[in-house]
Amino acid sequence: MRLFNRSSISCNLMSSRVWAHQCDWISAKCSPLSLLVDGDCRVRVWTQFSVSISNLKVVWRKDHDLDEAIEDDKEWRLCTKVVKEVLNEPGQVIPLRYLEKRRERLRLQVKVKTFLSRYPGLFDIYLDRIKPKTEPVPFVRASNRLCRFLEEEKHIKAENEHFLVEKLCKLLMMSKDRVVSADKLVHVKREFGFPDDFLCSMVPKYPQLFRLVGSPGEGKSFLELVSWNPDYAQSVIEQRAEEESRLTGIRVRPAFNVKLPKGFFLRKEMREWTRDWMELPYISPYADASQLDQASPEMEKRTVGLFHELLSLSILKRMPVPILGKFSEEYRFSNAFSGVFTRHSGIFYMSLKGGIKTAMLREAYRNSELVSRDPLLVIKDKFIELLAEGRLERAEQLRLRKEAVQKDMEMAAIRNLEISPDGV
């Protein structure tokens, strides 16, 4: 029997997979810190975590590319927020002055009328009375182009309903009791691409999968999983490993893609802890985690896998940390869960852009571009096209206005030249 010290164990992703290829089985139980190879060539890994997870500190480092991805979506988010505000009104119309009063809540830096002029493709302004026998005032309503986009959005979501049903099942299957608050799901509908009325329009179509208990909006309604679909109980990590195994003919162990940003440095104790942690077997977010100790490295492994799967299911592969925090009870993560995103900076990035903590999945981005595309991301693309059309229209209006002013100035100059001093 030969004895190797722990420095011979590599903690990067490729070595983890090589170990999985070469070994019949890997045991990750806490035991003496050594690697033993016995006569029948079976390899056993004993890992010891001498440092508590709560004591591990990693300095947050800004990632300009990923922050830029959030900044690039600023205009899109602002416009969708205003559209939502108008569409939520009775009759989907609102007096202009009422919308102006909500400017601060909508975080508009300019007056509403200025905003509307910048995006002429979104809304129409028309005159109407708030009450009978009152003077007509300006009202705001969706433009014909926006209405066409909204119909196209419904069509795209209807075509991808099977994909949305699978997403919803997965969110329930990862939860502690296969039950999630319906109000919380409504709160994250846009992150995952669910229709606005999915509890009424989509859920009732699948009684074999879902059961809605209580009345949404009252705080005591829940969506329950009726039947477990084993086809859905496979994470993105597991699917990737299975696909690589099929292509290479070699059994690939499920593992995280880890890519630390340039210039990132880990202290010695964190490097050692990460090296040992990487050697732990992957724990599926769909597996029963009720027996895991909340402070154990195994629970940390499960939590990282859970957040990886949640972000993978989201449309933009990122979510605000406060929104994730609303699900701490359903998904069994601690109040200090946000530390996961800095401890595992090669897997996640926590942006502070806009004063909001946003958890991002590193592998989904190349520089500032989202490369892991959700099928529903085409809706965003079409909305951005609509905004671009409006900008071109506004640019053309400004050009024509400038030309008209220039022409008036030229005509005035000609008239002045035609008037001689003798003719006065």
Short mmCIF file of C-alpha atoms in Angstrom, two decimals:
data_model
loop_
_atom_site.label_atom_id
_atom_site.label_comp_id
_atom_site.label_asym_id
_atom_site.label_seq_id
_atom_site.Cartn_x
_atom_site.Cartn_y
_atom_site.Cartn_z
CA MET A 1 0.00 0.00 0.00
CA ARG A 2 1.34 3.42 -1.00
CA LEU A 3 0.66 6.67 0.77
CA PHE A 4 0.27 10.05 -1.01
CA ASN A 5 -0.12 13.42 0.66
CA ARG A 6 -3.09 15.66 -0.09
CA SER A 7 -1.03 18.07 -2.20
CA SER A 8 -1.09 15.47 -4.97
CA ILE A 9 -4.85 15.88 -5.31
CA SER A 10 -5.80 18.48 -7.90
CA CYS A 11 -8.99 20.42 -7.25
CA ASN A 12 -9.76 21.68 -10.71
CA LEU A 13 -12.67 20.44 -12.75
CA MET A 14 -10.73 18.37 -15.27
CA SER A 15 -8.85 16.43 -12.62
CA SER A 16 -12.14 15.72 -10.85
CA ARG A 17 -13.42 14.12 -14.00
CA VAL A 18 -10.19 12.19 -14.59
CA TRP A 19 -10.47 10.73 -11.10
CA ALA A 20 -14.02 9.67 -11.92
CA HIS A 21 -12.87 7.99 -15.12
CA GLN A 22 -10.07 6.04 -13.48
CA CYS A 23 -11.85 4.97 -10.30
CA ASP A 24 -14.52 2.38 -9.74
CA TRP A 25 -15.89 4.44 -6.89
CA ILE A 26 -14.94 7.45 -4.81
CA SER A 27 -15.76 7.78 -1.16
CA ALA A 28 -15.92 11.28 0.26
CA LYS A 29 -16.52 10.52 3.93
CA CYS A 30 -14.66 12.53 6.56
CA SER A 31 -11.73 10.35 7.68
CA PRO A 32 -7.92 10.55 8.02
CA LEU A 33 -6.46 12.99 5.56
CA SER A 34 -4.73 10.81 2.99
CA LEU A 35 -5.09 9.05 -0.33
CA LEU A 36 -4.60 5.27 -0.26
CA VAL A 37 -4.14 2.95 -3.19
CA ASP A 38 -4.33 -0.73 -2.25
CA GLY A 39 -3.45 -3.92 -4.06
CA ASP A 40 -6.60 -4.23 -6.18
CA CYS A 41 -6.08 -0.66 -7.47
CA ARG A 42 -9.21 0.71 -5.86
CA VAL A 43 -8.83 4.36 -4.96
CA ARG A 44 -10.32 5.82 -1.82
CA VAL A 45 -10.29 9.52 -1.00
CA TRP A 46 -10.50 10.62 2.63
CA THR A 47 -11.25 14.29 3.00
CA GLN A 48 -11.15 16.33 6.18
CA PHE A 49 -12.65 19.80 6.46
CA SER A 50 -10.80 21.39 9.35
CA VAL A 51 -12.16 24.87 8.63
CA SER A 52 -15.80 25.78 9.27
CA ILE A 53 -17.73 27.13 6.29
CA SER A 54 -18.82 30.16 8.29
CA ASN A 55 -15.15 31.08 8.87
CA LEU A 56 -14.25 31.08 5.19
CA LYS A 57 -13.84 34.59 3.83
CA VAL A 58 -13.48 35.50 0.17
CA VAL A 59 -12.94 39.09 -0.93
CA TRP A 60 -15.56 40.24 -3.44
CA ARG A 61 -14.06 41.30 -6.76
CA LYS A 62 -15.81 43.38 -9.41
CA ASP A 63 -16.35 41.75 -12.82
CA HIS A 64 -16.72 44.54 -15.37
CA ASP A 65 -17.99 42.26 -18.16
CA LEU A 66 -20.82 40.77 -16.11
CA ASP A 67 -21.73 44.17 -14.69
CA GLU A 68 -21.90 45.42 -18.27
CA ALA A 69 -24.42 42.66 -19.09
CA ILE A 70 -26.73 44.10 -16.42
CA GLU A 71 -26.10 47.68 -17.55
CA ASP A 72 -26.94 46.76 -21.16
CA ASP A 73 -30.39 45.59 -20.03
CA LYS A 74 -31.15 48.77 -18.11
CA GLU A 75 -33.17 50.38 -20.92
CA TRP A 76 -35.09 47.17 -21.63
CA ARG A 77 -36.01 46.71 -17.96
CA LEU A 78 -37.14 50.31 -17.58
CA CYS A 79 -39.36 50.15 -20.66
CA THR A 80 -40.92 46.83 -19.65
CA LYS A 81 -41.64 48.28 -16.20
CA VAL A 82 -43.54 51.23 -17.71
CA VAL A 83 -45.40 48.93 -20.12
CA LYS A 84 -46.43 46.72 -17.22
CA GLU A 85 -47.63 49.78 -15.27
CA VAL A 86 -49.93 50.85 -18.09
CA LEU A 87 -51.22 47.36 -18.90
CA ASN A 88 -52.14 46.74 -15.25
CA GLU A 89 -54.55 49.68 -15.31
CA PRO A 90 -58.31 49.15 -15.89
CA GLY A 91 -58.87 49.17 -19.63
CA GLN A 92 -55.08 49.29 -20.03
CA VAL A 93 -55.16 53.10 -20.25
CA ILE A 94 -54.03 55.75 -17.76
CA PRO A 95 -54.16 59.56 -17.64
CA LEU A 96 -50.76 61.04 -18.40
CA ARG A 97 -50.73 63.07 -15.20
CA TYR A 98 -51.41 59.95 -13.09
CA LEU A 99 -48.45 58.21 -14.71
CA GLU A 100 -46.34 61.30 -14.04
CA LYS A 101 -47.09 60.99 -10.32
CA ARG A 102 -45.59 57.47 -10.38
CA ARG A 103 -42.36 58.60 -12.01
CA GLU A 104 -40.28 58.24 -8.85
CA ARG A 105 -41.54 54.71 -8.20
CA LEU A 106 -40.82 53.78 -11.82
CA ARG A 107 -37.33 55.34 -11.45
CA LEU A 108 -37.77 57.55 -14.49
CA GLN A 109 -35.04 60.19 -14.69
CA VAL A 110 -37.08 62.36 -17.06
CA LYS A 111 -40.69 63.49 -17.29
CA VAL A 112 -43.11 60.86 -18.58
CA LYS A 113 -43.88 62.91 -21.70
CA THR A 114 -40.16 63.04 -22.52
CA PHE A 115 -39.87 59.31 -21.96
CA LEU A 116 -42.81 58.63 -24.28
CA SER A 117 -41.29 60.79 -26.99
CA ARG A 118 -38.04 58.80 -26.79
CA TYR A 119 -39.89 55.53 -27.43
CA PRO A 120 -42.67 56.40 -29.89
CA GLY A 121 -43.26 52.74 -30.73
CA LEU A 122 -44.60 51.87 -27.29
CA PHE A 123 -47.55 54.15 -26.54
CA ASP A 124 -50.12 56.47 -28.06
CA ILE A 125 -51.34 59.67 -26.41
CA TYR A 126 -54.97 60.66 -26.96
CA LEU A 127 -57.54 62.96 -25.33
CA ASP A 128 -60.36 61.64 -23.16
CA ARG A 129 -62.38 62.58 -20.09
CA ILE A 130 -61.59 61.16 -16.65
CA LYS A 131 -65.18 61.87 -15.59
CA PRO A 132 -68.28 62.93 -17.57
CA LYS A 133 -68.65 66.67 -18.13
CA THR A 134 -64.96 67.33 -17.43
CA GLU A 135 -62.36 68.73 -19.78
CA PRO A 136 -60.51 66.15 -21.92
CA VAL A 137 -57.00 65.37 -20.71
CA PRO A 138 -54.13 63.35 -22.28
CA PHE A 139 -54.34 59.57 -21.78
CA VAL A 140 -51.69 56.92 -22.45
CA ARG A 141 -52.42 53.55 -24.08
CA ALA A 142 -50.46 50.80 -25.81
CA SER A 143 -49.63 51.52 -29.46
CA ASN A 144 -50.69 49.19 -32.26
CA ARG A 145 -47.09 48.01 -32.57
CA LEU A 146 -46.93 47.19 -28.86
CA CYS A 147 -50.26 45.34 -29.09
CA ARG A 148 -48.89 43.25 -31.95
CA PHE A 149 -45.80 42.46 -29.89
CA LEU A 150 -47.97 41.40 -26.91
CA GLU A 151 -49.93 39.03 -29.13
CA GLU A 152 -46.68 37.60 -30.49
CA GLU A 153 -45.43 37.16 -26.92
CA LYS A 154 -48.54 35.12 -26.04
CA HIS A 155 -48.02 32.98 -29.13
CA ILE A 156 -44.36 32.27 -28.27
CA LYS A 157 -45.26 31.29 -24.70
CA ALA A 158 -48.08 29.06 -25.95
CA GLU A 159 -45.65 27.29 -28.31
CA ASN A 160 -43.24 26.72 -25.40
CA GLU A 161 -45.87 25.75 -22.82
CA HIS A 162 -44.42 22.25 -22.44
CA PHE A 163 -41.07 23.86 -21.58
CA LEU A 164 -42.72 26.17 -19.03
CA VAL A 165 -44.59 23.22 -17.47
CA GLU A 166 -41.28 21.39 -17.08
CA LYS A 167 -39.74 24.48 -15.44
CA LEU A 168 -42.61 24.75 -12.98
CA CYS A 169 -42.38 21.04 -12.15
CA LYS A 170 -38.66 21.38 -11.51
CA LEU A 171 -39.18 24.33 -9.15
CA LEU A 172 -41.64 22.23 -7.14
CA MET A 173 -39.51 19.08 -7.26
CA MET A 174 -36.53 20.88 -5.73
CA SER A 175 -38.58 22.24 -2.83
CA LYS A 176 -38.61 20.65 0.62
CA ASP A 177 -42.16 19.24 0.56
CA ARG A 178 -42.85 19.56 -3.19
CA VAL A 179 -44.94 22.64 -2.31
CA VAL A 180 -44.18 26.31 -2.98
CA SER A 181 -46.14 29.44 -2.11
CA ALA A 182 -48.23 30.45 -5.13
CA ASP A 183 -47.72 34.14 -4.33
CA LYS A 184 -43.94 33.66 -4.35
CA LEU A 185 -44.12 31.94 -7.73
CA VAL A 186 -46.18 34.84 -9.09
CA HIS A 187 -43.45 37.17 -7.82
CA VAL A 188 -40.79 35.40 -9.93
CA LYS A 189 -42.92 34.72 -13.02
CA ARG A 190 -40.91 37.12 -15.17
CA GLU A 191 -37.56 35.64 -14.08
CA PHE A 192 -38.64 32.23 -15.36
CA GLY A 193 -40.85 33.39 -18.23
CA PHE A 194 -44.23 32.23 -16.92
CA PRO A 195 -47.32 33.99 -18.33
CA ASP A 196 -48.81 36.70 -16.12
CA ASP A 197 -51.89 34.54 -15.46
CA PHE A 198 -50.15 31.15 -15.40
CA LEU A 199 -51.98 30.05 -12.23
CA CYS A 200 -55.29 30.48 -14.08
CA SER A 201 -54.35 29.77 -17.69
CA MET A 202 -51.65 27.08 -17.48
CA VAL A 203 -51.83 25.26 -14.15
CA PRO A 204 -55.48 24.04 -14.48
CA LYS A 205 -54.60 22.31 -17.77
CA TYR A 206 -52.35 19.84 -15.93
CA PRO A 207 -54.28 18.43 -12.93
CA GLN A 208 -52.07 15.33 -13.13
CA LEU A 209 -49.06 17.53 -12.27
CA PHE A 210 -50.26 20.47 -10.18
CA ARG A 211 -52.73 21.20 -7.40
CA LEU A 212 -53.49 24.79 -6.38
CA VAL A 213 -54.51 25.10 -2.74
CA GLY A 214 -56.10 28.31 -1.45
CA SER A 215 -56.66 31.63 -3.21
CA PRO A 216 -53.66 33.40 -4.77
CA GLY A 217 -53.18 36.94 -3.53
CA GLU A 218 -54.26 36.21 0.03
CA GLY A 219 -50.85 34.98 1.19
CA LYS A 220 -52.06 31.49 2.03
CA SER A 221 -52.12 29.80 -1.36
CA PHE A 222 -49.75 27.04 -2.40
CA LEU A 223 -48.92 25.16 -5.56
CA GLU A 224 -48.37 21.48 -4.91
CA LEU A 225 -46.73 18.83 -7.10
CA VAL A 226 -49.18 15.99 -7.70
CA SER A 227 -46.90 13.47 -9.43
CA TRP A 228 -43.14 13.07 -9.68
CA ASN A 229 -41.74 12.90 -13.22
CA PRO A 230 -38.31 11.18 -13.15
CA ASP A 231 -37.50 12.66 -16.58
CA TYR A 232 -37.50 16.12 -15.00
CA ALA A 233 -35.39 15.09 -11.99
CA GLN A 234 -32.09 15.64 -13.77
CA SER A 235 -30.15 18.85 -13.33
CA VAL A 236 -28.28 20.77 -16.01
CA ILE A 237 -25.01 19.50 -14.48
CA GLU A 238 -26.17 15.88 -14.71
CA GLN A 239 -27.46 16.33 -18.25
CA ARG A 240 -24.12 17.78 -19.32
CA ALA A 241 -22.17 14.90 -17.77
CA GLU A 242 -24.47 12.37 -19.41
CA GLU A 243 -24.04 14.04 -22.80
CA GLU A 244 -20.25 14.11 -22.44
CA SER A 245 -20.26 10.43 -21.45
CA ARG A 246 -22.29 9.59 -24.53
CA LEU A 247 -19.96 11.52 -26.84
CA THR A 248 -16.68 10.30 -25.36
CA GLY A 249 -17.65 6.80 -24.29
CA ILE A 250 -16.08 7.50 -20.89
CA ARG A 251 -18.08 7.82 -17.69
CA VAL A 252 -18.00 11.49 -16.70
CA ARG A 253 -18.75 12.46 -13.13
CA PRO A 254 -21.18 15.42 -12.75
CA ALA A 255 -19.11 18.47 -11.80
CA PHE A 256 -19.32 22.24 -11.83
CA ASN A 257 -17.60 24.34 -14.47
CA VAL A 258 -15.22 26.56 -12.51
CA LYS A 259 -13.58 29.62 -14.03
CA LEU A 260 -12.10 32.18 -11.70
CA PRO A 261 -11.96 35.75 -13.05
CA LYS A 262 -8.62 37.27 -14.01
CA GLY A 263 -6.58 38.46 -11.07
CA PHE A 264 -8.72 36.59 -8.56
CA PHE A 265 -6.81 35.24 -5.57
CA LEU A 266 -7.85 32.74 -2.90
CA ARG A 267 -6.15 32.52 0.46
CA LYS A 268 -4.42 29.28 1.38
CA GLU A 269 -7.14 27.98 3.73
CA MET A 270 -9.80 28.72 1.11
CA ARG A 271 -7.81 26.99 -1.62
CA GLU A 272 -7.42 23.90 0.55
CA TRP A 273 -11.09 23.89 1.51
CA THR A 274 -12.17 24.34 -2.14
CA ARG A 275 -9.85 21.53 -3.26
CA ASP A 276 -11.39 19.12 -0.78
CA TRP A 277 -14.90 20.37 -1.48
CA MET A 278 -14.51 19.84 -5.23
CA GLU A 279 -13.73 16.17 -4.59
CA LEU A 280 -17.07 15.61 -2.84
CA PRO A 281 -19.65 13.80 -4.98
CA TYR A 282 -22.17 16.02 -6.73
CA ILE A 283 -25.51 16.16 -4.89
CA SER A 284 -28.52 16.68 -7.14
CA PRO A 285 -30.92 19.47 -6.12
CA TYR A 286 -33.71 16.98 -6.78
CA ALA A 287 -32.38 14.49 -4.21
CA ASP A 288 -33.72 14.34 -0.66
CA ALA A 289 -31.50 16.57 1.48
CA SER A 290 -33.43 16.27 4.73
CA GLN A 291 -30.68 14.19 6.40
CA LEU A 292 -27.86 16.63 5.62
CA ASP A 293 -26.45 18.83 8.36
CA GLN A 294 -27.04 22.50 7.48
CA ALA A 295 -23.41 23.40 8.29
CA SER A 296 -21.81 20.45 6.49
CA PRO A 297 -19.71 20.64 3.30
CA GLU A 298 -22.20 18.19 1.75
CA MET A 299 -25.01 20.67 2.36
CA GLU A 300 -22.85 23.37 0.81
CA LYS A 301 -22.44 21.13 -2.22
CA ARG A 302 -26.19 20.64 -2.44
CA THR A 303 -26.85 24.39 -2.00
CA VAL A 304 -24.43 25.32 -4.77
CA GLY A 305 -26.12 22.74 -7.01
CA LEU A 306 -29.52 24.15 -6.10
CA PHE A 307 -28.59 27.74 -6.96
CA HIS A 308 -26.88 26.56 -10.14
CA GLU A 309 -30.11 24.86 -11.21
CA LEU A 310 -32.35 27.79 -10.23
CA LEU A 311 -30.21 30.25 -12.20
CA SER A 312 -30.05 27.81 -15.13
CA LEU A 313 -33.85 27.72 -15.22
CA SER A 314 -34.13 31.52 -15.22
CA ILE A 315 -34.31 33.28 -18.57
CA LEU A 316 -31.28 35.55 -18.06
CA LYS A 317 -29.29 33.08 -15.92
CA ARG A 318 -29.29 35.62 -13.13
CA MET A 319 -31.65 36.65 -10.34
CA PRO A 320 -31.74 39.34 -7.65
CA VAL A 321 -30.49 37.90 -4.36
CA PRO A 322 -33.45 39.32 -2.35
CA ILE A 323 -35.85 37.38 -4.60
CA LEU A 324 -33.89 34.17 -4.08
CA GLY A 325 -34.02 34.82 -0.35
CA LYS A 326 -37.82 34.61 -0.35
CA PHE A 327 -37.50 30.86 -1.02
CA SER A 328 -35.18 30.01 1.88
CA GLU A 329 -37.85 27.96 3.63
CA GLU A 330 -38.94 25.99 0.55
CA TYR A 331 -35.40 25.20 -0.62
CA ARG A 332 -33.73 24.85 2.78
CA PHE A 333 -30.92 27.37 2.63
CA SER A 334 -29.78 29.51 5.54
CA ASN A 335 -30.26 33.23 6.07
CA ALA A 336 -26.58 33.73 5.23
CA PHE A 337 -27.00 31.97 1.88
CA SER A 338 -25.62 34.88 -0.18
CA GLY A 339 -22.10 33.98 1.01
CA VAL A 340 -22.28 31.01 -1.37
CA PHE A 341 -21.94 33.35 -4.36
CA THR A 342 -18.65 34.83 -3.14
CA ARG A 343 -17.20 31.59 -1.72
CA HIS A 344 -17.68 29.98 -5.13
CA SER A 345 -16.63 32.87 -7.34
CA GLY A 346 -15.58 30.51 -10.11
CA ILE A 347 -19.19 29.33 -10.47
CA PHE A 348 -21.17 32.46 -9.58
CA TYR A 349 -20.76 36.21 -9.60
CA MET A 350 -22.66 38.54 -7.30
CA SER A 351 -23.09 41.89 -9.00
CA LEU A 352 -23.80 45.05 -7.02
CA LYS A 353 -24.88 47.00 -10.10
CA GLY A 354 -27.75 49.40 -9.51
CA GLY A 355 -27.53 48.97 -5.76
CA ILE A 356 -29.11 45.51 -5.98
CA LYS A 357 -27.26 42.24 -5.31
CA THR A 358 -27.71 40.00 -8.35
CA ALA A 359 -26.50 36.38 -8.49
CA MET A 360 -25.19 35.44 -11.94
CA LEU A 361 -24.14 32.11 -13.43
CA ARG A 362 -20.64 32.58 -14.87
CA GLU A 363 -20.74 29.72 -17.36
CA ALA A 364 -23.83 31.23 -19.05
CA TYR A 365 -21.87 34.32 -20.16
CA ARG A 366 -18.99 34.96 -22.51
CA ASN A 367 -17.64 38.35 -21.52
CA SER A 368 -20.86 40.41 -21.29
CA GLU A 369 -22.87 38.32 -23.75
CA LEU A 370 -25.41 35.73 -22.64
CA VAL A 371 -24.52 32.57 -24.58
CA SER A 372 -26.74 30.07 -22.75
CA ARG A 373 -30.04 31.05 -24.34
CA ASP A 374 -33.45 30.20 -22.98
CA PRO A 375 -36.10 29.50 -25.68
CA LEU A 376 -38.19 32.39 -24.29
CA LEU A 377 -35.32 34.85 -24.67
CA VAL A 378 -36.61 35.54 -28.19
CA ILE A 379 -39.39 37.60 -26.56
CA LYS A 380 -36.79 39.97 -25.16
CA ASP A 381 -35.08 40.13 -28.55
CA LYS A 382 -38.33 41.14 -30.24
CA PHE A 383 -39.04 43.80 -27.62
CA ILE A 384 -35.56 45.29 -28.13
CA GLU A 385 -36.29 45.33 -31.89
CA LEU A 386 -39.47 47.28 -31.11
CA LEU A 387 -37.46 49.80 -29.10
CA ALA A 388 -34.92 50.08 -31.92
CA GLU A 389 -37.71 50.82 -34.41
CA GLY A 390 -38.96 53.58 -32.11
CA ARG A 391 -35.47 55.08 -31.84
CA LEU A 392 -35.12 55.12 -35.64
CA GLU A 393 -38.54 56.75 -35.92
CA ARG A 394 -37.59 59.40 -33.38
CA ALA A 395 -34.27 60.02 -35.13
CA GLU A 396 -36.14 60.51 -38.41
CA GLN A 397 -38.58 62.92 -36.73
CA LEU A 398 -35.69 64.93 -35.29
CA ARG A 399 -33.97 64.99 -38.69
CA LEU A 400 -37.11 66.25 -40.45
CA ARG A 401 -37.66 68.84 -37.72
CA LYS A 402 -34.06 70.03 -38.06
CA GLU A 403 -34.39 70.24 -41.83
CA ALA A 404 -37.63 72.22 -41.49
CA VAL A 405 -35.97 74.70 -39.10
CA GLN A 406 -32.98 74.99 -41.44
CA LYS A 407 -35.27 75.62 -44.39
CA ASP A 408 -37.21 78.30 -42.49
CA MET A 409 -33.95 80.02 -41.60
CA GLU A 410 -32.80 79.96 -45.23
CA MET A 411 -36.14 81.36 -46.45
CA ALA A 412 -35.95 84.12 -43.85
CA ALA A 413 -32.43 84.98 -45.01
CA ILE A 414 -33.58 85.13 -48.66
CA ARG A 415 -36.48 87.43 -47.76
CA ASN A 416 -34.10 89.74 -45.90
CA LEU A 417 -31.83 89.93 -48.96
CA GLU A 418 -34.77 90.73 -51.26
CA ILE A 419 -35.74 93.72 -49.14
CA SER A 420 -33.43 96.54 -50.21
CA PRO A 421 -32.95 99.78 -48.20
CA ASP A 422 -34.67 101.79 -50.96
CA GLY A 423 -37.79 99.62 -50.63
CA VAL A 424 -38.32 100.37 -46.96
#
